[in-house]
Structures are given as C-alpha cells and as structure tokens.
Coordinates of C-alpha atoms and ligand atoms in Angstrom, one line a residue:
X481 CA 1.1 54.5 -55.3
X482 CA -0.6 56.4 -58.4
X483 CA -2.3 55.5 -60.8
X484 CA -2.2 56.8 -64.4
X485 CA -4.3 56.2 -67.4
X486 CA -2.6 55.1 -70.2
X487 CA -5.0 56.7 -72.8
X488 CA -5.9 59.3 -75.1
X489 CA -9.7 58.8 -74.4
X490 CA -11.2 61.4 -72.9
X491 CA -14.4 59.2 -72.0
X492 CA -12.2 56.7 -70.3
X493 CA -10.1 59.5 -68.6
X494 CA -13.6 61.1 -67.3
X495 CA -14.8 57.6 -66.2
X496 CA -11.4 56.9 -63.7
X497 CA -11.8 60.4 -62.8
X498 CA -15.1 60.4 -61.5
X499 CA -14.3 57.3 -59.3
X500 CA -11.1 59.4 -58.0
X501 CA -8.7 57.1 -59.2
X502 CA -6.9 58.8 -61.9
X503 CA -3.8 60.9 -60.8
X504 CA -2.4 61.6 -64.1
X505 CA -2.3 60.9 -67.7
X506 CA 0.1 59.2 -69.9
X507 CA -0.4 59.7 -73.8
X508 CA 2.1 58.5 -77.0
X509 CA 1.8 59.0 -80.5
X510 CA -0.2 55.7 -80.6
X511 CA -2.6 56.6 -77.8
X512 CA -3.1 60.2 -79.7
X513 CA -3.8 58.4 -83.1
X514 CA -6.3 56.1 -81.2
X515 CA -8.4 58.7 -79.8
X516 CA -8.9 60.0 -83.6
X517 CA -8.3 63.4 -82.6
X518 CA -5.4 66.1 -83.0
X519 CA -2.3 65.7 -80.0
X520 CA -3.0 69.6 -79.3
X521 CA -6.9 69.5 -79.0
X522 CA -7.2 66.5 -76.9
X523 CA -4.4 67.3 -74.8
X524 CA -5.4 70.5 -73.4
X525 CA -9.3 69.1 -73.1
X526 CA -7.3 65.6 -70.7
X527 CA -5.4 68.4 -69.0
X528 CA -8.6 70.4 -67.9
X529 CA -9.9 67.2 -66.4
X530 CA -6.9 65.8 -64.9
X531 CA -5.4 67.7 -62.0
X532 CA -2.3 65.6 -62.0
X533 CA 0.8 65.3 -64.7
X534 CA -0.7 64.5 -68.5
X535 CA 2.7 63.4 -70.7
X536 CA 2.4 63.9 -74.0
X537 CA 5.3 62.8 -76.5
X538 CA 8.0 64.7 -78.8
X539 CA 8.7 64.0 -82.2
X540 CA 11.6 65.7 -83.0
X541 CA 14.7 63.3 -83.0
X542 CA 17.4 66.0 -82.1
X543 CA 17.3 68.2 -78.7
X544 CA 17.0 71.3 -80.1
X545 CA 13.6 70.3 -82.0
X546 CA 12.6 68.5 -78.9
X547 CA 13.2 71.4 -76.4
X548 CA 11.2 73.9 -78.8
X549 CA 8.6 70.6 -79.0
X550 CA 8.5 71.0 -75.7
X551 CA 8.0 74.3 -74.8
X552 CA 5.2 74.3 -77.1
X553 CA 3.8 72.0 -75.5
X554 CA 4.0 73.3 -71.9
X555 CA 2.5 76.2 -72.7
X556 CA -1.0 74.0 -73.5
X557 CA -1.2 73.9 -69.5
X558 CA 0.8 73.8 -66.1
X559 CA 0.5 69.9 -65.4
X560 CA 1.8 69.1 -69.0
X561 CA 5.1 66.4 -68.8
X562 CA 7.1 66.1 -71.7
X563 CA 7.6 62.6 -72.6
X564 CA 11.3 61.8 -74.1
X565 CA 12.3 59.2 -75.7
X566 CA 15.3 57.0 -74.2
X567 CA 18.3 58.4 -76.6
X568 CA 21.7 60.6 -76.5
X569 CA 19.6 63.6 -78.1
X570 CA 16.7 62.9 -75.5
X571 CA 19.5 62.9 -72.2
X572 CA 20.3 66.6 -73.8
X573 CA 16.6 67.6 -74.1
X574 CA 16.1 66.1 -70.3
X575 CA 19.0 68.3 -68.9
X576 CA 17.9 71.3 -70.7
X577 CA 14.3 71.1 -70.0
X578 CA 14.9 70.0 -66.3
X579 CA 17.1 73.1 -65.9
X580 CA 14.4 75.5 -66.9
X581 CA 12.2 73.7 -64.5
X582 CA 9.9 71.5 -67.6
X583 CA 9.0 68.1 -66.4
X584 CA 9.9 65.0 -68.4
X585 CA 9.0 61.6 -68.7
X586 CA 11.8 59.5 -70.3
X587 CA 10.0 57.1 -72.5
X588 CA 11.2 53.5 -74.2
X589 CA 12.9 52.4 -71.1
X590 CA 13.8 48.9 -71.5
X591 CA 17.4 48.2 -69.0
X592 CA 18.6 49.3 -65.7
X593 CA 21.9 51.2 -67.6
X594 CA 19.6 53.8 -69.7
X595 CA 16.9 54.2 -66.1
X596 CA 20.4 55.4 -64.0
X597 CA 21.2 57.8 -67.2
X598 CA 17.8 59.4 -67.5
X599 CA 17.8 59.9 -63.2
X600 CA 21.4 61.2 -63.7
X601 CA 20.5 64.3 -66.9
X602 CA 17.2 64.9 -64.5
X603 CA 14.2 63.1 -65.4
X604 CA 11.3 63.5 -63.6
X605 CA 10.0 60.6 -64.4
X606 CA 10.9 57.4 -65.9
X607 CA 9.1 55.0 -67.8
X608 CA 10.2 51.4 -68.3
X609 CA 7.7 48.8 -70.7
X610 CA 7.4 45.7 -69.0
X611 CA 5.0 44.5 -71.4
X612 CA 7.2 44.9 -74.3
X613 CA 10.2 42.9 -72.3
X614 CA 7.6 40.4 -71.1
X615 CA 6.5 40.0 -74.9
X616 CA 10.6 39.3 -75.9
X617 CA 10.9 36.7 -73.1
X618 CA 12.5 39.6 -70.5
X619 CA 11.2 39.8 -67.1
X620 CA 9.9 43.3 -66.8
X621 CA 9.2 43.2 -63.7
X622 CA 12.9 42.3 -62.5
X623 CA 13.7 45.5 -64.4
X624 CA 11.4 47.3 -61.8
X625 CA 13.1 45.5 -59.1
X626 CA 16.5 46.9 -60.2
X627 CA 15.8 50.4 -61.0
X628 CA 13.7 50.9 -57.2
X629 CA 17.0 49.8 -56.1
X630 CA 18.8 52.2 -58.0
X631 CA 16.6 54.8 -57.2
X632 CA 16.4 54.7 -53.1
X633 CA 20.4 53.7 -53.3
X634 CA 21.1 57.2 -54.7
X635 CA 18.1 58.5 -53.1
X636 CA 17.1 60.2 -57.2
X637 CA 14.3 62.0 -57.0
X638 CA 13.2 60.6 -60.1
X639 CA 10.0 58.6 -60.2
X640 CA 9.5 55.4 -61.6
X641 CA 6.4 54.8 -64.0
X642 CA 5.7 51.2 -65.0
X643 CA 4.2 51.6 -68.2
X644 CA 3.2 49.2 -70.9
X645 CA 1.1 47.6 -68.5
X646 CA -0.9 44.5 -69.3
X647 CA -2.7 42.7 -66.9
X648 CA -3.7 43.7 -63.2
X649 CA -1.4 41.4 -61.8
X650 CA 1.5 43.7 -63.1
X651 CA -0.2 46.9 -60.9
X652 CA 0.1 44.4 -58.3
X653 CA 3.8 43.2 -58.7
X654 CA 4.5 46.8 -59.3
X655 CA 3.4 48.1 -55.5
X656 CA 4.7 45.2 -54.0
X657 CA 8.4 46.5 -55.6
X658 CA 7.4 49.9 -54.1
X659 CA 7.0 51.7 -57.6
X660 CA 5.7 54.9 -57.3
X661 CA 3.1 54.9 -60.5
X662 CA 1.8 52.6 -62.8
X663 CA 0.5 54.1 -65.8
X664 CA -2.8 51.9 -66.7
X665 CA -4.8 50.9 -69.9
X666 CA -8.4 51.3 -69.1
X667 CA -9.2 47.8 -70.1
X668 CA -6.7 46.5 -66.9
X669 CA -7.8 49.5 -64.4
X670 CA -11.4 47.9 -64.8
X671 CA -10.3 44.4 -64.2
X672 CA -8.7 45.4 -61.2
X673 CA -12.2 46.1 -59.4
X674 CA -14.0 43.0 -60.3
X675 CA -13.9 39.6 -58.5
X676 CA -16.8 37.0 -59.4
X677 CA -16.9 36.1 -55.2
X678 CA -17.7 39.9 -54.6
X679 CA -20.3 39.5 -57.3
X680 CA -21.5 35.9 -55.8
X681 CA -21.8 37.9 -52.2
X682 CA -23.6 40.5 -53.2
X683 CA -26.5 38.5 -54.6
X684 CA -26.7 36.1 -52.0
X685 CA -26.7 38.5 -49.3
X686 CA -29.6 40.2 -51.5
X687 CA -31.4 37.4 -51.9
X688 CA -31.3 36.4 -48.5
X689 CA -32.4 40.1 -47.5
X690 CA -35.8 39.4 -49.7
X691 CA -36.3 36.2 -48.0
X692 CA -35.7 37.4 -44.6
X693 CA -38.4 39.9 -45.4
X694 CA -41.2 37.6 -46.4
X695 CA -40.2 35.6 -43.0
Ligands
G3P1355 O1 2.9 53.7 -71.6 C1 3.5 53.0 -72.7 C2 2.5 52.2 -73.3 O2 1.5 53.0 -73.9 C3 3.0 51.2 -74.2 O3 2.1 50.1 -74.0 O4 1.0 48.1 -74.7 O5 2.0 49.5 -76.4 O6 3.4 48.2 -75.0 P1 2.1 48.9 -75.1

C-alpha cells in the first residue's frame, strides 16, 4: 500500500520524506490556497522532492480548457498527475489525456457508478472522499469495499486512492479492503506512529537500564 500526503506544505512533504514514507503527493485548490503560495511555484518545488505522482487540480470546467490546463501542467515535471474532477467534461479530458499518455486522478468521487465510469474513459487513478460521505451519514468506507471489487472483477488498471482521509483508523480500514493508496493529511500520518504503551515502554526499559547500572 502507498502512502500520499495530502498537502501543499512543503515542510510537511520534506518531513514524510525524510522518514521514507511519502510516495506521492496529492494537492487541490484548497491545499494550494493553504500553503499561501502560487499552484505553479509550489508544485514544481513538491515535485523536486517527491519521486512519486504529485496531482495537482484543473480549473477549467469544459475538456478542452482542461486538456490545455493540463498540458501545462505536465510540462512543470514528469511525475505530475492531473487531477479531474468527477463530471461529463472531466470523462472527455480523462480519455483524451489518457490517450496521449498524461496521468489523471479523477477527483470528487463519491459512488461506485461514477468510480466504474472514470476506470472505463482511463483514469489512472481514482479518488473517492470517505470523509465527506462519512460527514453526510454515508459509509465511505463501504464505497472502498465496492469499487476494489469493481476494480479486480474487471481486472482495471486503475488505482484506487482513498482520499479525504480523517483519522488513522481509515488508513487502516483502507489496507485491510486492499486499496492501493491512501492519500494522508499530515496531522493523521503522525498519529499513525504514536502509541502511549510504546511511549510507557520506552521509559521503563530506560529507567530500568539506569538502575541496573547503579546495581
Ligand atoms: O484528497 C481530498 C482531500 O483533500 C479532501 O479532504 O478533508 O477536505 O474532505 P477533506
């Protein structure tokens, strides 16, 4: 399974980096506008530090806008995804871009119907919110379940990112479904290392190293 961050923050990107757990990058409009700096600038500076994909989103609400978007963007750098959003003119952008060989991440994902369209016009990757169901009394973690099965029933090459992550335990729900990537808010990513018994252990076990010296 990979892990993503889901951030614009360079420092946060470098920080999951160093500790070799960061195998991509997911960025939105949102995420852009957080980090306080310009999509362009900060893109190309995540995609020098990140060997794996770095999505960043279109804006453009027709395909032709978001193809030219898009090859814009891909020029920035050879890992760059384009992330599209879930609609009729997004499918067209998707089957365009997939057949001159662009990646795509097919954003705003929220059923099982629009997953099987975006795998069927190409998508490299697609991204379904499970916080954003879970928030409107949805399970988004049954949506996971369904799409896997769509996925390995057709045998699609198309990834499956859970995004809108927000808490550890949906990383953990998300590998036991078999996802391939879960795109991760720094904030989650570092409560996944901590446990207070690891932190109990260590101090006794240090503790009882001084002691065992004075003996
Ligand atoms: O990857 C999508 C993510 O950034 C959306 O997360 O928390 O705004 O629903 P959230």
């Amino acid at each position: 399974m990979k892990f993503f961050l889901d951030t614009a923050k360079v420092e946060e990107i470098r920080a999951a980096t160093e500790l070799g757990i960061c195998d991509g990058v997911t960025t939105n409009p949102t995420l852009i506008m957080k980090s306080g700096r310009s999509q362009e600038e900060v893109v190309k500076e995540i995609a020098q530090i990140v060997r794996g994909p770095v999505s960043v989103e279109v804006i453009a609400e027709d395909a032709p806008g978001m193809v030219k978007e898009a090859e814009e963007f891909s020029a920035w750098a050879s890992n760059i995804v384009i992330k599209v959003p879930m609609t009729k003119e997004g499918m067209k952008a998707v089957r365009i871009l997939s057949e001159k060989g662009i990646k795509t991440n097919v954003t705003l994902v929220f059923s099982a119907t629009q997953a099987l369209i975006a795998a069927k016009a190409g998508a490299t990757y697609i991204s379904p919110f499970v916080g954003r169901l879970d928030d409107v009394s949805s399970d988004g973690m049954e949506l996971i379940e369904q799409i896997m099965d769509i996925l390995d029933n057709y045998e699609f090459e198309t990834e499956l990112i859970v995004a809108s992550v927000r808490d550890p335990i949906h990383v953990v729900e998300a590998a036991r479904l078999g996802a391939h990537i879960a795109t991760i808010p720094a904030g989650v990513l570092e409560k996944m290392w901590n446990h207070p018994l690891t932190d109990k252990g260590i101090a006794q076990f240090l503790e009882d190293y001084e002691k065992s010296k004075k003996e």
